Amino acid sequence: MTVQLDTPFSYKNLELKNRIVMPPMCQYAVEEKDGTPTEWHYVHYVSRAVGGTGLMIIEMTNVEPDGRITDNCLGLWADDQIPAYKRIIEESKKYGAKVAIQIAHAGRKAQDAPQPVAPSAIAYDDTFRTPRELTTQEVKEMVDKFADAARRAVEAGVDTIELHGAHGYLIHQFHSPYTNQRTDEYGRDKSLFGVEIIQAVKRVMPEGMPLIMRISAVEYVDGGYDLDYALEIGRRYKEAGVDIFDISTGGEGAPGARKPANTPGFQVPYAKAFKDKLGVPVIAVGLLEDPQLAAQTLRSGDADMIGVARGMLRNPYWALAAIKETTGRYLEAAPKSYDRAY
């Protein structure tokens, strides 16, 4: 079978109408600073569901107030936040989209936290506060916070959950030798924090619901890890319960000698490496908004799904337009109310 953008995707109990994913993109739009989605979030996500997206991943949603990148970011640390997410999810599903949520903690990159926390007391750069090193007991408590947030996400009605293990945020900070210089069990085994979170989150997820993890396949900072290291971390995470990997790169510090290409499709080879080495479905991201490039990435077998971020910020109906351009089967994809536009 030749896989196209509008080819359905099925894994465990997750069934998508197409291979198009809207990756998590922070909106910084919580004006009340209470972590709860607003009308902006409702319109933002539902419009992309109307626009034909197969899977939407709600932006980085944090497990505690001081785990946010900024005070204007989302959180899911209290049960009274659940209804606002549920409203977005239920309305988005009416248009055939499936909805995930990215559970995370910013760690040392929490810009508005009075005292950020991290595996080790190493600042991101001289513009960020130096974080406090978490105690071993606090690390174990943080695992529970991830599980609690995942439980709330399930109650809100998500179809799947993504853990953020990329871009220099807390899980990434723990599995990177660059940022984790601990001497306890979480320092001796750099993957342990992520493994325990995966196992704890899987325990609160329904049977058959797949777990996604976003991971940075390489670090660009001097002294950062390479692809082989990331694949070994990925192997541990797969054994712990990750079903699908969402492959990105970098985010742990300023690039050194190795720099991201930042050209269309530059991260696809990393997604293919995870797919080939670990034998799992993967989402490829990274300047894939050209519909022909996105379609070719699927046809070549380099990825199972395509994530388009900035392209969907500019055009909520990117999915419909891309399916029209690459297959011509736009009438099947478009909402009936919009038929005559195509």
PDB file of N, CA, C and O in Angstrom, residues 284-311:
ATOM      1  N   ALA A 284       7.433  12.324  12.336  1.00  0.00           N
ATOM      2  CA  ALA A 284       8.524  13.180  11.890  1.00  0.00           C
ATOM      3  C   ALA A 284       8.068  14.631  11.926  1.00  0.00           C
ATOM      4  O   ALA A 284       6.930  14.944  11.569  1.00  0.00           O
ATOM      5  N   VAL A 285       8.953  15.509  12.362  1.00  0.00           N
ATOM      6  CA  VAL A 285       8.661  16.945  12.412  1.00  0.00           C
ATOM      7  C   VAL A 285       9.858  17.704  11.857  1.00  0.00           C
ATOM      8  O   VAL A 285      10.925  17.139  11.665  1.00  0.00           O
ATOM      9  N   GLY A 286       9.664  19.005  11.617  1.00  0.00           N
ATOM     10  CA  GLY A 286      10.777  19.843  11.218  1.00  0.00           C
ATOM     11  C   GLY A 286      10.636  20.425   9.831  1.00  0.00           C
ATOM     12  O   GLY A 286      11.137  19.866   8.853  1.00  0.00           O
ATOM     13  N   LEU A 287       9.900  21.519   9.708  1.00  0.00           N
ATOM     14  CA  LEU A 287       9.755  22.243   8.445  1.00  0.00           C
ATOM     15  C   LEU A 287       9.227  21.340   7.333  1.00  0.00           C
ATOM     16  O   LEU A 287       9.765  21.304   6.225  1.00  0.00           O
ATOM     17  N   LEU A 288       8.157  20.640   7.637  1.00  0.00           N
ATOM     18  CA  LEU A 288       7.545  19.715   6.675  1.00  0.00           C
ATOM     19  C   LEU A 288       6.254  20.268   6.080  1.00  0.00           C
ATOM     20  O   LEU A 288       5.407  19.510   5.625  1.00  0.00           O
ATOM     21  N   GLU A 289       6.109  21.580   6.044  1.00  0.00           N
ATOM     22  CA  GLU A 289       4.836  22.150   5.612  1.00  0.00           C
ATOM     23  C   GLU A 289       4.624  22.128   4.107  1.00  0.00           C
ATOM     24  O   GLU A 289       3.509  22.364   3.634  1.00  0.00           O
ATOM     25  N   ASP A 290       5.655  21.857   3.326  1.00  0.00           N
ATOM     26  CA  ASP A 290       5.448  21.646   1.895  1.00  0.00           C
ATOM     27  C   ASP A 290       4.705  20.322   1.727  1.00  0.00           C
ATOM     28  O   ASP A 290       5.227  19.257   2.082  1.00  0.00           O
ATOM     29  N   PRO A 291       3.478  20.340   1.209  1.00  0.00           N
ATOM     30  CA  PRO A 291       2.701  19.099   1.120  1.00  0.00           C
ATOM     31  C   PRO A 291       3.413  17.991   0.359  1.00  0.00           C
ATOM     32  O   PRO A 291       3.298  16.812   0.730  1.00  0.00           O
ATOM     33  N   GLN A 292       4.148  18.338  -0.685  1.00  0.00           N
ATOM     34  CA  GLN A 292       4.837  17.309  -1.465  1.00  0.00           C
ATOM     35  C   GLN A 292       5.936  16.648  -0.643  1.00  0.00           C
ATOM     36  O   GLN A 292       6.123  15.434  -0.695  1.00  0.00           O
ATOM     37  N   LEU A 293       6.675  17.440   0.127  1.00  0.00           N
ATOM     38  CA  LEU A 293       7.712  16.876   0.992  1.00  0.00           C
ATOM     39  C   LEU A 293       7.092  16.014   2.080  1.00  0.00           C
ATOM     40  O   LEU A 293       7.593  14.911   2.375  1.00  0.00           O
ATOM     41  N   ALA A 294       6.007  16.484   2.676  1.00  0.00           N
ATOM     42  CA  ALA A 294       5.329  15.700   3.700  1.00  0.00           C
ATOM     43  C   ALA A 294       4.856  14.365   3.146  1.00  0.00           C
ATOM     44  O   ALA A 294       5.044  13.305   3.763  1.00  0.00           O
ATOM     45  N   ALA A 295       4.248  14.419   1.963  1.00  0.00           N
ATOM     46  CA  ALA A 295       3.737  13.187   1.345  1.00  0.00           C
ATOM     47  C   ALA A 295       4.869  12.237   0.985  1.00  0.00           C
ATOM     48  O   ALA A 295       4.765  11.014   1.183  1.00  0.00           O
ATOM     49  N   GLN A 296       5.975  12.781   0.472  1.00  0.00           N
ATOM     50  CA  GLN A 296       7.102  11.935   0.097  1.00  0.00           C
ATOM     51  C   GLN A 296       7.726  11.269   1.309  1.00  0.00           C
ATOM     52  O   GLN A 296       8.167  10.115   1.245  1.00  0.00           O
ATOM     53  N   THR A 297       7.753  11.967   2.441  1.00  0.00           N
ATOM     54  CA  THR A 297       8.295  11.385   3.668  1.00  0.00           C
ATOM     55  C   THR A 297       7.499  10.150   4.073  1.00  0.00           C
ATOM     56  O   THR A 297       8.068   9.154   4.531  1.00  0.00           O
ATOM     57  N   LEU A 298       6.187  10.198   3.887  1.00  0.00           N
ATOM     58  CA  LEU A 298       5.356   9.034   4.185  1.00  0.00           C
ATOM     59  C   LEU A 298       5.539   7.941   3.139  1.00  0.00           C
ATOM     60  O   LEU A 298       5.690   6.760   3.475  1.00  0.00           O
ATOM     61  N   ARG A 299       5.526   8.325   1.862  1.00  0.00           N
ATOM     62  CA  ARG A 299       5.639   7.317   0.792  1.00  0.00           C
ATOM     63  C   ARG A 299       6.953   6.563   0.880  1.00  0.00           C
ATOM     64  O   ARG A 299       7.012   5.367   0.563  1.00  0.00           O
ATOM     65  N   SER A 300       8.015   7.240   1.306  1.00  0.00           N
ATOM     66  CA  SER A 300       9.326   6.601   1.390  1.00  0.00           C
ATOM     67  C   SER A 300       9.453   5.676   2.592  1.00  0.00           C
ATOM     68  O   SER A 300      10.430   4.933   2.705  1.00  0.00           O
ATOM     69  N   GLY A 301       8.479   5.748   3.512  1.00  0.00           N
ATOM     70  CA  GLY A 301       8.530   4.917   4.705  1.00  0.00           C
ATOM     71  C   GLY A 301       9.425   5.464   5.795  1.00  0.00           C
ATOM     72  O   GLY A 301       9.707   4.770   6.778  1.00  0.00           O
ATOM     73  N   ASP A 302       9.870   6.716   5.660  1.00  0.00           N
ATOM     74  CA  ASP A 302      10.749   7.290   6.674  1.00  0.00           C
ATOM     75  C   ASP A 302      10.019   7.605   7.971  1.00  0.00           C
ATOM     76  O   ASP A 302      10.646   7.724   9.026  1.00  0.00           O
ATOM     77  N   ALA A 303       8.715   7.783   7.900  1.00  0.00           N
ATOM     78  CA  ALA A 303       7.908   8.073   9.089  1.00  0.00           C
ATOM     79  C   ALA A 303       6.511   7.540   8.876  1.00  0.00           C
ATOM     80  O   ALA A 303       6.088   7.262   7.748  1.00  0.00           O
ATOM     81  N   ASP A 304       5.787   7.389   9.974  1.00  0.00           N
ATOM     82  CA  ASP A 304       4.406   6.903   9.917  1.00  0.00           C
ATOM     83  C   ASP A 304       3.395   8.035   9.958  1.00  0.00           C
ATOM     84  O   ASP A 304       2.264   7.883   9.489  1.00  0.00           O
ATOM     85  N   MET A 305       3.793   9.164  10.542  1.00  0.00           N
ATOM     86  CA  MET A 305       2.949  10.350  10.620  1.00  0.00           C
ATOM     87  C   MET A 305       3.817  11.579  10.425  1.00  0.00           C
ATOM     88  O   MET A 305       5.015  11.548  10.663  1.00  0.00           O
ATOM     89  N   ILE A 306       3.173  12.666  10.003  1.00  0.00           N
ATOM     90  CA  ILE A 306       3.860  13.914   9.716  1.00  0.00           C
ATOM     91  C   ILE A 306       3.341  14.988  10.662  1.00  0.00           C
ATOM     92  O   ILE A 306       2.129  15.213  10.746  1.00  0.00           O
ATOM     93  N   GLY A 307       4.247  15.662  11.358  1.00  0.00           N
ATOM     94  CA  GLY A 307       3.866  16.770  12.216  1.00  0.00           C
ATOM     95  C   GLY A 307       4.161  18.102  11.549  1.00  0.00           C
ATOM     96  O   GLY A 307       5.292  18.340  11.118  1.00  0.00           O
ATOM     97  N   VAL A 308       3.141  18.943  11.454  1.00  0.00           N
ATOM     98  CA  VAL A 308       3.293  20.267  10.829  1.00  0.00           C
ATOM     99  C   VAL A 308       2.887  21.308  11.862  1.00  0.00           C
ATOM    100  O   VAL A 308       1.714  21.399  12.228  1.00  0.00           O
ATOM    101  N   ALA A 309       3.841  22.097  12.323  1.00  0.00           N
ATOM    102  CA  ALA A 309       3.593  23.050  13.402  1.00  0.00           C
ATOM    103  C   ALA A 309       3.367  24.462  12.877  1.00  0.00           C
ATOM    104  O   ALA A 309       2.237  24.942  12.821  1.00  0.00           O
ATOM    105  N   ARG A 310       4.433  25.127  12.474  1.00  0.00           N
ATOM    106  CA  ARG A 310       4.290  26.515  12.047  1.00  0.00           C
ATOM    107  C   ARG A 310       3.335  26.655  10.874  1.00  0.00           C
ATOM    108  O   ARG A 310       2.601  27.644  10.768  1.00  0.00           O
ATOM    109  N   GLY A 311       3.336  25.671   9.994  1.00  0.00           N
ATOM    110  CA  GLY A 311       2.408  25.719   8.864  1.00  0.00           C
ATOM    111  C   GLY A 311       0.967  25.763   9.308  1.00  0.00           C
ATOM    112  O   GLY A 311       0.126  26.430   8.685  1.00  0.00           O
TER     113      GLY A 311
END
